[in-house]
Coordinates of N, CA and C in Angstrom, one line a residue:
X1 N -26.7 -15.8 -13.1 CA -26.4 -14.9 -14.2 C -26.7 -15.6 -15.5
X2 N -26.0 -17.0 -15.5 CA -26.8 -17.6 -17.0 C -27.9 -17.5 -16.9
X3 N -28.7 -18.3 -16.1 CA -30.4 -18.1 -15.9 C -30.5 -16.9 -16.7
X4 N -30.3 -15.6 -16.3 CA -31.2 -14.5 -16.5 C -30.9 -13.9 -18.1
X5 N -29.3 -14.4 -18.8 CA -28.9 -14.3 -20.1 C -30.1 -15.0 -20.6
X6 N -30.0 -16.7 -20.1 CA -30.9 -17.4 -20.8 C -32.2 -17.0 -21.0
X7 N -33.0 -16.4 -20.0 CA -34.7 -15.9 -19.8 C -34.6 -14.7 -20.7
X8 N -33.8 -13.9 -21.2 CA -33.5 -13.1 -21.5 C -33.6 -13.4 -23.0
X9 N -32.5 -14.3 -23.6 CA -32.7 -14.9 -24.5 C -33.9 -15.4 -25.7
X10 N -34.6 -16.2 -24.5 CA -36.0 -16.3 -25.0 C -37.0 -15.9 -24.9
X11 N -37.3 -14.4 -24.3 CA -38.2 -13.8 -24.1 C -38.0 -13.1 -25.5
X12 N -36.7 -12.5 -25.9 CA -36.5 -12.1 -26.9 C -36.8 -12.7 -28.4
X13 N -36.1 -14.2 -28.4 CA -36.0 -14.8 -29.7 C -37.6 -15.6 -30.0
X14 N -38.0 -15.5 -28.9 CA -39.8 -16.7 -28.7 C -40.8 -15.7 -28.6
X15 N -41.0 -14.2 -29.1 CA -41.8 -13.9 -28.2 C -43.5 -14.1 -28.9
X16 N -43.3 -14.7 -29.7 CA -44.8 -15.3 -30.2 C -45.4 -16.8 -29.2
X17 N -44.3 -17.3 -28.4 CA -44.6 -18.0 -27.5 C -45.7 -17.8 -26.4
X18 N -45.6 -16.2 -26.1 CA -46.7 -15.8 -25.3 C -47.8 -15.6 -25.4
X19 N -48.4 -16.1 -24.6 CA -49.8 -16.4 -24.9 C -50.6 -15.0 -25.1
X20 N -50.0 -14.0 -24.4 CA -50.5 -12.7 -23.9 C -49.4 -11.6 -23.8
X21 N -49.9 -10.4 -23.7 CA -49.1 -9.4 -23.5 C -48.7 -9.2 -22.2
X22 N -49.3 -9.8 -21.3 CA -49.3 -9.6 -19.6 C -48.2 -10.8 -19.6
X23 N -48.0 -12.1 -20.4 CA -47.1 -12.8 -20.0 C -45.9 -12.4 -20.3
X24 N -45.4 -11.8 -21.6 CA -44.8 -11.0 -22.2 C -44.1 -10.4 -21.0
X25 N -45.0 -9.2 -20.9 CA -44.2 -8.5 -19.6 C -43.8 -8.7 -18.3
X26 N -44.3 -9.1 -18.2 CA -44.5 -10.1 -16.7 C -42.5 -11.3 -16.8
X27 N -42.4 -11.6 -18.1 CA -41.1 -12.0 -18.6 C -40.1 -11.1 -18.3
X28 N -40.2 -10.1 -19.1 CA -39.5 -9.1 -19.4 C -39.0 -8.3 -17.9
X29 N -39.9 -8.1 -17.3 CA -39.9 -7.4 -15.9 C -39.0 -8.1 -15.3
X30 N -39.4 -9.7 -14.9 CA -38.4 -10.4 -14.3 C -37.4 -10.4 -14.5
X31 N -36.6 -10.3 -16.3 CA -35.2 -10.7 -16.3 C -34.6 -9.4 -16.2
X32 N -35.7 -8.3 -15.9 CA -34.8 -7.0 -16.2 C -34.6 -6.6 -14.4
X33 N -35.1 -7.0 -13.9 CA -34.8 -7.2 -12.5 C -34.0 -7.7 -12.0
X34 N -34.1 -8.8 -12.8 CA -32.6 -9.3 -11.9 C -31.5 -9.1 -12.9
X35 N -31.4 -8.7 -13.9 CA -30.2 -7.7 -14.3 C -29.8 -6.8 -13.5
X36 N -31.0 -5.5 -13.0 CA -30.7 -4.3 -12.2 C -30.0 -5.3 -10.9
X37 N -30.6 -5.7 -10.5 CA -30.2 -6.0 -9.1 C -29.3 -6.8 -9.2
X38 N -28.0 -7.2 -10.0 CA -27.1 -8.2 -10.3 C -26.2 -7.3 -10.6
X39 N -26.2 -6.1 -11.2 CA -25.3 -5.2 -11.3 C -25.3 -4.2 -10.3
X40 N -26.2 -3.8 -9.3 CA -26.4 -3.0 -8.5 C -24.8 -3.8 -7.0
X41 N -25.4 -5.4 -6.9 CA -24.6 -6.1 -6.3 C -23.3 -5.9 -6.3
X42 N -23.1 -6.2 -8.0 CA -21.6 -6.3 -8.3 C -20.8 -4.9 -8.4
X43 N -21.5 -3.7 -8.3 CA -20.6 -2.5 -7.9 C -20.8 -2.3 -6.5
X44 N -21.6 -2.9 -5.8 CA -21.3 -2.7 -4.0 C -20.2 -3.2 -3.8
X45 N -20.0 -4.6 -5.0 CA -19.1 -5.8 -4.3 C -17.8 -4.9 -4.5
X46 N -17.6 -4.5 -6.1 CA -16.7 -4.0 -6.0 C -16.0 -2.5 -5.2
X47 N -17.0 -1.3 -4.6 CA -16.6 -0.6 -4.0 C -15.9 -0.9 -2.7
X48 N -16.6 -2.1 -1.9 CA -16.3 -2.5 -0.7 C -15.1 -3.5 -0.8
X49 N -14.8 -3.5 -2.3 CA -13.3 -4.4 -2.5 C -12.2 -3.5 -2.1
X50 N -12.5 -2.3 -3.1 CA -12.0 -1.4 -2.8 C -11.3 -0.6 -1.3
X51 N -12.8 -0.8 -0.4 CA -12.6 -0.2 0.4 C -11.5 -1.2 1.5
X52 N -11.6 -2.1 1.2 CA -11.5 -3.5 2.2 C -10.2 -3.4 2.0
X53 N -9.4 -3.2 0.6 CA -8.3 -3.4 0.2 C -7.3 -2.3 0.2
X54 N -7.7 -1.1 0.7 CA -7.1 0.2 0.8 C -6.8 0.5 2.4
X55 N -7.5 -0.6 3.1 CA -7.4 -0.7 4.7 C -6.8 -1.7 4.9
X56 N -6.5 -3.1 4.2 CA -5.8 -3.6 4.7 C -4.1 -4.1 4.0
X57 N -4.0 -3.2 2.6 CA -2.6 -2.7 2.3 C -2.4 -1.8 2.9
X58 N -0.7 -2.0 2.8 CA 0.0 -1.5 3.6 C 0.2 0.0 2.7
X59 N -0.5 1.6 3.0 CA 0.1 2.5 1.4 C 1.5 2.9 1.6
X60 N 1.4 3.5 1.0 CA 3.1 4.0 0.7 C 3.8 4.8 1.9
X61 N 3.0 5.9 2.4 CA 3.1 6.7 3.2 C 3.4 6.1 4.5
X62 N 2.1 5.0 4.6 CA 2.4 3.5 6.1 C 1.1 4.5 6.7
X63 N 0.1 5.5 6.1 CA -0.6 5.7 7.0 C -2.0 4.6 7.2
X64 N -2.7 5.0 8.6 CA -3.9 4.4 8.5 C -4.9 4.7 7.7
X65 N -5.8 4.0 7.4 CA -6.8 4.3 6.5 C -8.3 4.4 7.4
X66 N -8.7 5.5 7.6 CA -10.2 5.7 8.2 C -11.1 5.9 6.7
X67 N -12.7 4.6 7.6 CA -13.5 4.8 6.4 C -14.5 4.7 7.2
X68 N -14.9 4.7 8.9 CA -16.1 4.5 9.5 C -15.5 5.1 11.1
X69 N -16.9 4.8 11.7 CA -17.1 5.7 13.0 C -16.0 5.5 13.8
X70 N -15.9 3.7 14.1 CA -15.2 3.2 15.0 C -13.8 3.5 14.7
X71 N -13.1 3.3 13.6 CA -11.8 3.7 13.3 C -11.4 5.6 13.7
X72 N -12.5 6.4 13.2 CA -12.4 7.6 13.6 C -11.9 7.8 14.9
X73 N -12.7 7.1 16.1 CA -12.8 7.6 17.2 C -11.5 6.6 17.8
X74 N -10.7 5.7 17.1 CA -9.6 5.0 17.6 C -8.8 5.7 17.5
X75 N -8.6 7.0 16.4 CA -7.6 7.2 16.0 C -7.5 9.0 15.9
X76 N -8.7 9.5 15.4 CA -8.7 11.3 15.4 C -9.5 12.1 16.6
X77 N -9.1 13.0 17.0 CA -10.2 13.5 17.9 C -11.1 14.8 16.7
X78 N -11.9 14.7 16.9 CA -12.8 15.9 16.0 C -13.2 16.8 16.7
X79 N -13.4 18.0 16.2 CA -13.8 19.2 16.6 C -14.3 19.9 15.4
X80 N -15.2 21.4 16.4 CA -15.8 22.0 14.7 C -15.3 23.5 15.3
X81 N -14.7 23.8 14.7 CA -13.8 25.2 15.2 C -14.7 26.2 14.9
X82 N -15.5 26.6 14.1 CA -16.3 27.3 13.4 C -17.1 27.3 12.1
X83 N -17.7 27.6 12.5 CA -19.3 27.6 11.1 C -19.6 28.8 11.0
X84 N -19.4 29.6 9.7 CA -19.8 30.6 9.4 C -20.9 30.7 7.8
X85 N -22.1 31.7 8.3 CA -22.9 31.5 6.7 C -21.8 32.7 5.7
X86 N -22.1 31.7 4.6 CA -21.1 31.9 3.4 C -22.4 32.9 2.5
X87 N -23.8 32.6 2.6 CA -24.2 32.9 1.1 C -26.1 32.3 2.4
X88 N -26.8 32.7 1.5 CA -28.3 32.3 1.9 C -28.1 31.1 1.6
X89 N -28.8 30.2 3.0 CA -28.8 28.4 3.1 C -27.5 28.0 3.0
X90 N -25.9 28.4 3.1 CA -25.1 27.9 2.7 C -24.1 28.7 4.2
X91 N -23.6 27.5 4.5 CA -22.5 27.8 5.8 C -21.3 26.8 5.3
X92 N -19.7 27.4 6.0 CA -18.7 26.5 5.7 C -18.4 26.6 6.7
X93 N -18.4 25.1 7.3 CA -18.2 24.9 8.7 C -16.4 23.7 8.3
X94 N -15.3 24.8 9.7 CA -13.8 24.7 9.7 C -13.6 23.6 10.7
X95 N -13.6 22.5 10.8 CA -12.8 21.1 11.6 C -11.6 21.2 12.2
X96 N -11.0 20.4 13.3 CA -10.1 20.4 13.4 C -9.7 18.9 13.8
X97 N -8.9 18.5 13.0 CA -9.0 17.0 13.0 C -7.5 16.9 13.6
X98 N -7.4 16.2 14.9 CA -6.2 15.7 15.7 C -5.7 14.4 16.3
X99 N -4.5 14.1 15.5 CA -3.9 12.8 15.5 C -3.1 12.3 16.4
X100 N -3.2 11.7 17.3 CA -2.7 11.6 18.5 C -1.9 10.0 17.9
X101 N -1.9 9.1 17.1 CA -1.1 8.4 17.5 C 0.3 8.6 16.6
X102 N 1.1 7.7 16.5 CA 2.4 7.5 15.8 C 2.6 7.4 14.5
X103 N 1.3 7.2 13.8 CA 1.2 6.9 12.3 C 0.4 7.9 11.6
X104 N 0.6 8.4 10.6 CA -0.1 9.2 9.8 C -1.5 8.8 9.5
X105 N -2.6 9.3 9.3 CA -4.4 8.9 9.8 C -5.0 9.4 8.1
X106 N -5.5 8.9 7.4 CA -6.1 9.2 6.2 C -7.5 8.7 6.4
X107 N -8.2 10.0 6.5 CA -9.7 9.9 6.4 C -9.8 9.5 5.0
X108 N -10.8 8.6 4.3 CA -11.2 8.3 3.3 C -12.5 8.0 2.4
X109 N -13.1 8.5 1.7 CA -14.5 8.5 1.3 C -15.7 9.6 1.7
X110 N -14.6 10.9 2.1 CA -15.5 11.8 2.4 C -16.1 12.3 1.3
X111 N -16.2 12.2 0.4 CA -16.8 12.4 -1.0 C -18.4 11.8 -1.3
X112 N -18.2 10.3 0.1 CA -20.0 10.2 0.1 C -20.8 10.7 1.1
X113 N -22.0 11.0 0.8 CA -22.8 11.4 1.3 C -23.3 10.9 2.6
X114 N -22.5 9.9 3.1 CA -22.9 9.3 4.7 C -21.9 9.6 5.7
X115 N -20.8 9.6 4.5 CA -19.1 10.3 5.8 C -19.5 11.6 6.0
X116 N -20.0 12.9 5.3 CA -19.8 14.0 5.6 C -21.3 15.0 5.6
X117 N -22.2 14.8 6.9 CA -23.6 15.6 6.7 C -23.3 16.5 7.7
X118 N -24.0 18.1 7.3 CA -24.5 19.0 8.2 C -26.5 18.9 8.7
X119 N -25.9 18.9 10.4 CA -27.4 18.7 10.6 C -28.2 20.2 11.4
X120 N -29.3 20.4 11.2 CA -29.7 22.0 11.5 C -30.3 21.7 13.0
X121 N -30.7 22.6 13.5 CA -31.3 22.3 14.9 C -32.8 21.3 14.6
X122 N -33.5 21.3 13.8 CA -34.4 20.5 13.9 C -34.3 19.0 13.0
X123 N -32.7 18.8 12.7 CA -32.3 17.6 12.4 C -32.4 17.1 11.0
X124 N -32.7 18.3 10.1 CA -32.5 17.9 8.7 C -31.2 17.8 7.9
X125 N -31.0 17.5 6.8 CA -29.6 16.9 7.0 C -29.1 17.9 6.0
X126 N -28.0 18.3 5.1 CA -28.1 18.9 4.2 C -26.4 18.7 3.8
X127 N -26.4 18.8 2.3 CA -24.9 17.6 2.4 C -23.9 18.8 1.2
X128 N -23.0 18.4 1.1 CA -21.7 19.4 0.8 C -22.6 20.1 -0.7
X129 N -21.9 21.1 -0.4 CA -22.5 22.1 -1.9 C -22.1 21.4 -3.1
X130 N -20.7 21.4 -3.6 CA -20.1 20.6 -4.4 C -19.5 19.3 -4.1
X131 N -19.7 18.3 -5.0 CA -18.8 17.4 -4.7 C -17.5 16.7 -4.5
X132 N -16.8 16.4 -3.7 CA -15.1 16.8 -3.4 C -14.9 16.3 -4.9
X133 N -13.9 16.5 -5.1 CA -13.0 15.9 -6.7 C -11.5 14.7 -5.8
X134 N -11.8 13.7 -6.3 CA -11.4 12.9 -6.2 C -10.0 12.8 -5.0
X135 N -9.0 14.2 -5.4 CA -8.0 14.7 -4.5 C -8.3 15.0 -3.4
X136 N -9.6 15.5 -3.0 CA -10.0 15.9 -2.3 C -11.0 15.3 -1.1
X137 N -11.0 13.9 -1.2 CA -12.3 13.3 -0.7 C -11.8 12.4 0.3
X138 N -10.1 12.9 0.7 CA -8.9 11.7 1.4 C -8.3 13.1 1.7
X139 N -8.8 13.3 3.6 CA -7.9 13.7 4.6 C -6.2 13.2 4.8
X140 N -5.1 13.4 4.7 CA -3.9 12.8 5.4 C -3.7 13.6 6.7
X141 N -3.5 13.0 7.9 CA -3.5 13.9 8.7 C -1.9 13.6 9.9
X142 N -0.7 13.6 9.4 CA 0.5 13.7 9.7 C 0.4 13.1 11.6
X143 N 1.3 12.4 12.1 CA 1.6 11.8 13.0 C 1.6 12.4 14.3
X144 N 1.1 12.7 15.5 CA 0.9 13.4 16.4 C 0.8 14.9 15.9
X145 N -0.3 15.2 15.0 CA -0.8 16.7 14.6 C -2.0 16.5 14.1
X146 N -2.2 18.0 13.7 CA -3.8 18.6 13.5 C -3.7 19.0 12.5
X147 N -5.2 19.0 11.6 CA -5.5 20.2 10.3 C -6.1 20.4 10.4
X148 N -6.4 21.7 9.9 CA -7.9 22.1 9.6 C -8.2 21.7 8.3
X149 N -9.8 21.2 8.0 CA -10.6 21.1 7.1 C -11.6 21.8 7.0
X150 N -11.9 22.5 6.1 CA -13.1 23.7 5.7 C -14.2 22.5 4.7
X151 N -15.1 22.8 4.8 CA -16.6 22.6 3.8 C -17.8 23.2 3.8
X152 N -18.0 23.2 2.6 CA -19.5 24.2 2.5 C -20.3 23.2 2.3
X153 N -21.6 23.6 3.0 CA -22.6 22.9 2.6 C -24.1 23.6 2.6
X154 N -24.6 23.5 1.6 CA -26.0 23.9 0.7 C -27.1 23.4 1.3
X155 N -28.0 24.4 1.0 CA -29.2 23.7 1.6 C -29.7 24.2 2.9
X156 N -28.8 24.7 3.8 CA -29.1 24.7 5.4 C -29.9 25.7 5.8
X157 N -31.5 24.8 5.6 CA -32.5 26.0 6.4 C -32.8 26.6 7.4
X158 N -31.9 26.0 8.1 CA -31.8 26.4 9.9 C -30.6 26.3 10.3
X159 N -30.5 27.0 11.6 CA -29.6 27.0 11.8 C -28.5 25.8 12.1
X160 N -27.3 25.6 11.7 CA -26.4 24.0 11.4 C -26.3 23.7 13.7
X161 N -26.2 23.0 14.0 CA -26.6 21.8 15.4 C -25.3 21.0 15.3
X162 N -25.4 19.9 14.3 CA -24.5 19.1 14.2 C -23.9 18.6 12.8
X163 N -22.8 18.5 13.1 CA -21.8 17.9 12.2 C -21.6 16.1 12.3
X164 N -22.0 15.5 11.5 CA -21.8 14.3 11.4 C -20.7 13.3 10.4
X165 N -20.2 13.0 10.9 CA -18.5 12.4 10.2 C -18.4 11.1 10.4
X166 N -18.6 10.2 9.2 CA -18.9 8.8 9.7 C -20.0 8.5 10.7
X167 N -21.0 9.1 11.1 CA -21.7 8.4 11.8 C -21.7 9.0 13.0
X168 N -20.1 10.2 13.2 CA -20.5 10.2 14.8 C -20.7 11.7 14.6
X169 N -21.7 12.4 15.7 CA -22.4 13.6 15.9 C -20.7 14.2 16.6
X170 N -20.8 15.4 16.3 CA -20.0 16.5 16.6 C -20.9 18.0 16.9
X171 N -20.6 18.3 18.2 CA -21.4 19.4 18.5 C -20.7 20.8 17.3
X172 N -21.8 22.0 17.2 CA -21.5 22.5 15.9 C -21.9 23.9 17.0
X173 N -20.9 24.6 17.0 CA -20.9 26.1 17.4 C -22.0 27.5 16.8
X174 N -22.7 28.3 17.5 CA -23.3 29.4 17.1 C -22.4 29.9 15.6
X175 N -23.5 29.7 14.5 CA -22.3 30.5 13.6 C -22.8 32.4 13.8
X176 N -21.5 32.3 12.4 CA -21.5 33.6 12.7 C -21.5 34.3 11.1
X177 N -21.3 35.4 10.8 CA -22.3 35.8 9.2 C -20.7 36.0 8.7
X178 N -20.3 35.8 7.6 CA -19.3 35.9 6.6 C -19.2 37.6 6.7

C-alpha cells in the first residue's frame, strides 16, 4: 500500500518526468489498479470478518448461524410449498424451512444474490424483485419448528424448476396463477 501511495505520489508531483504520454498513463493505470484491487480486497476481507465472526460468537438468542450449503443441510430441512405468478415474469415462491435440532437456526445473508436464486426450466437464474432491507435478509427459525418464508422474484421467463438456497437446488412445484 505505501508502494502504490508512493507511485501515486510521483506520477502526480513529476509528471514532466515522462518522457511520453503512453508512459504517463501506462503510470497512472498501474497505481489506479492496484488501488481498485486493494480496496476491492479489503471489503471482501472485511465482509468475511463479519461473516466469520457472527458464526463463531456466541448471539444472544444462542442461535446457530447459517451462511452456506453445508450448514443448511446440517441443520434445516427445505421445501418449496408453493410458487405462484404474482404479476407478468414475476412469481412468489412460499418455503418451508424445518428445524429439527435443539437450538434456534438463523439463516443469514439472504440478501445476496448467491443465497437466494430462482431457476426456470431451462436454467436461467433470475434473483429477488426487491432487495431484502436489512431486517429482513436473517431467517430465525425457533427450536424443533418450521416457517414459512414467501419471496418474489422478477424476471422469470419461464416457467421457475428450481429454487436455489446457498447453493443447494430445491425441487420447485407446477405454479399456479395468483
Amino acid at each position: 500500500m505505501k508502494k502504490t501511495i508512493l507511485a501515486l505520489t510521483l506520477v502526480m508531483v513529476f509528471p514532466a518526468m515522462a518522457e511520453d504520454a503512453t508512459v504517463m498513463k501506462e503510470s497512472v493505470k498501474s497505481v489506479v489498479t492496484g488501488v481498485i484491487s486493494a480496496g476491492k480486497d479489503a471489503l471482501s476481507g472485511v465482509k468475511d470478518g463479519v461473516d466469520d465472526g457472527r458464526k463463531t460468537g456466541v448471539s444472544v438468542d444462542g442461535a446457530v448461524i447459517v451462511t452456506d450449503k453445508e450448514e443448511l443441510n446440517k441443520f434445516i430441512a427445505v421445501s418449496v410449498l408453493s410458487v405462484t405468478k404474482v404479476a407478468d415474469e414475476e412469481y412468489e415462491v412460499t418455503l418451508a424451512l424445518r428445524n429439527n435440532s435443539d437450538k434456534p437456526v438463523r439463516l443469514s445473508n439472504l440478501n445476496e444474490a448467491k443465497s437466494l436464486v430462482l431457476l426456470d426450466v431451462a436454467g436461467f437464474a433470475s434473483v429477488l424483485k426487491t432487495p431484502l432491507l436489512p431486517g429482513e435478509s436473517d431467517i430465525t427459525i425457533p427450536d424443533n419448528a418450521a416457517v414459512k418464508a414467501r419471496y418474489v422474484f422478477a424476471k422469470v421467463e419461464d416457467a421457475p424448476a428450481t429454487l436455489r438456497i446457498y447453493g443447494m437446488d430445491v425441487a420447485v412445484p407446477a405454479a399456479k396463477n395468483k
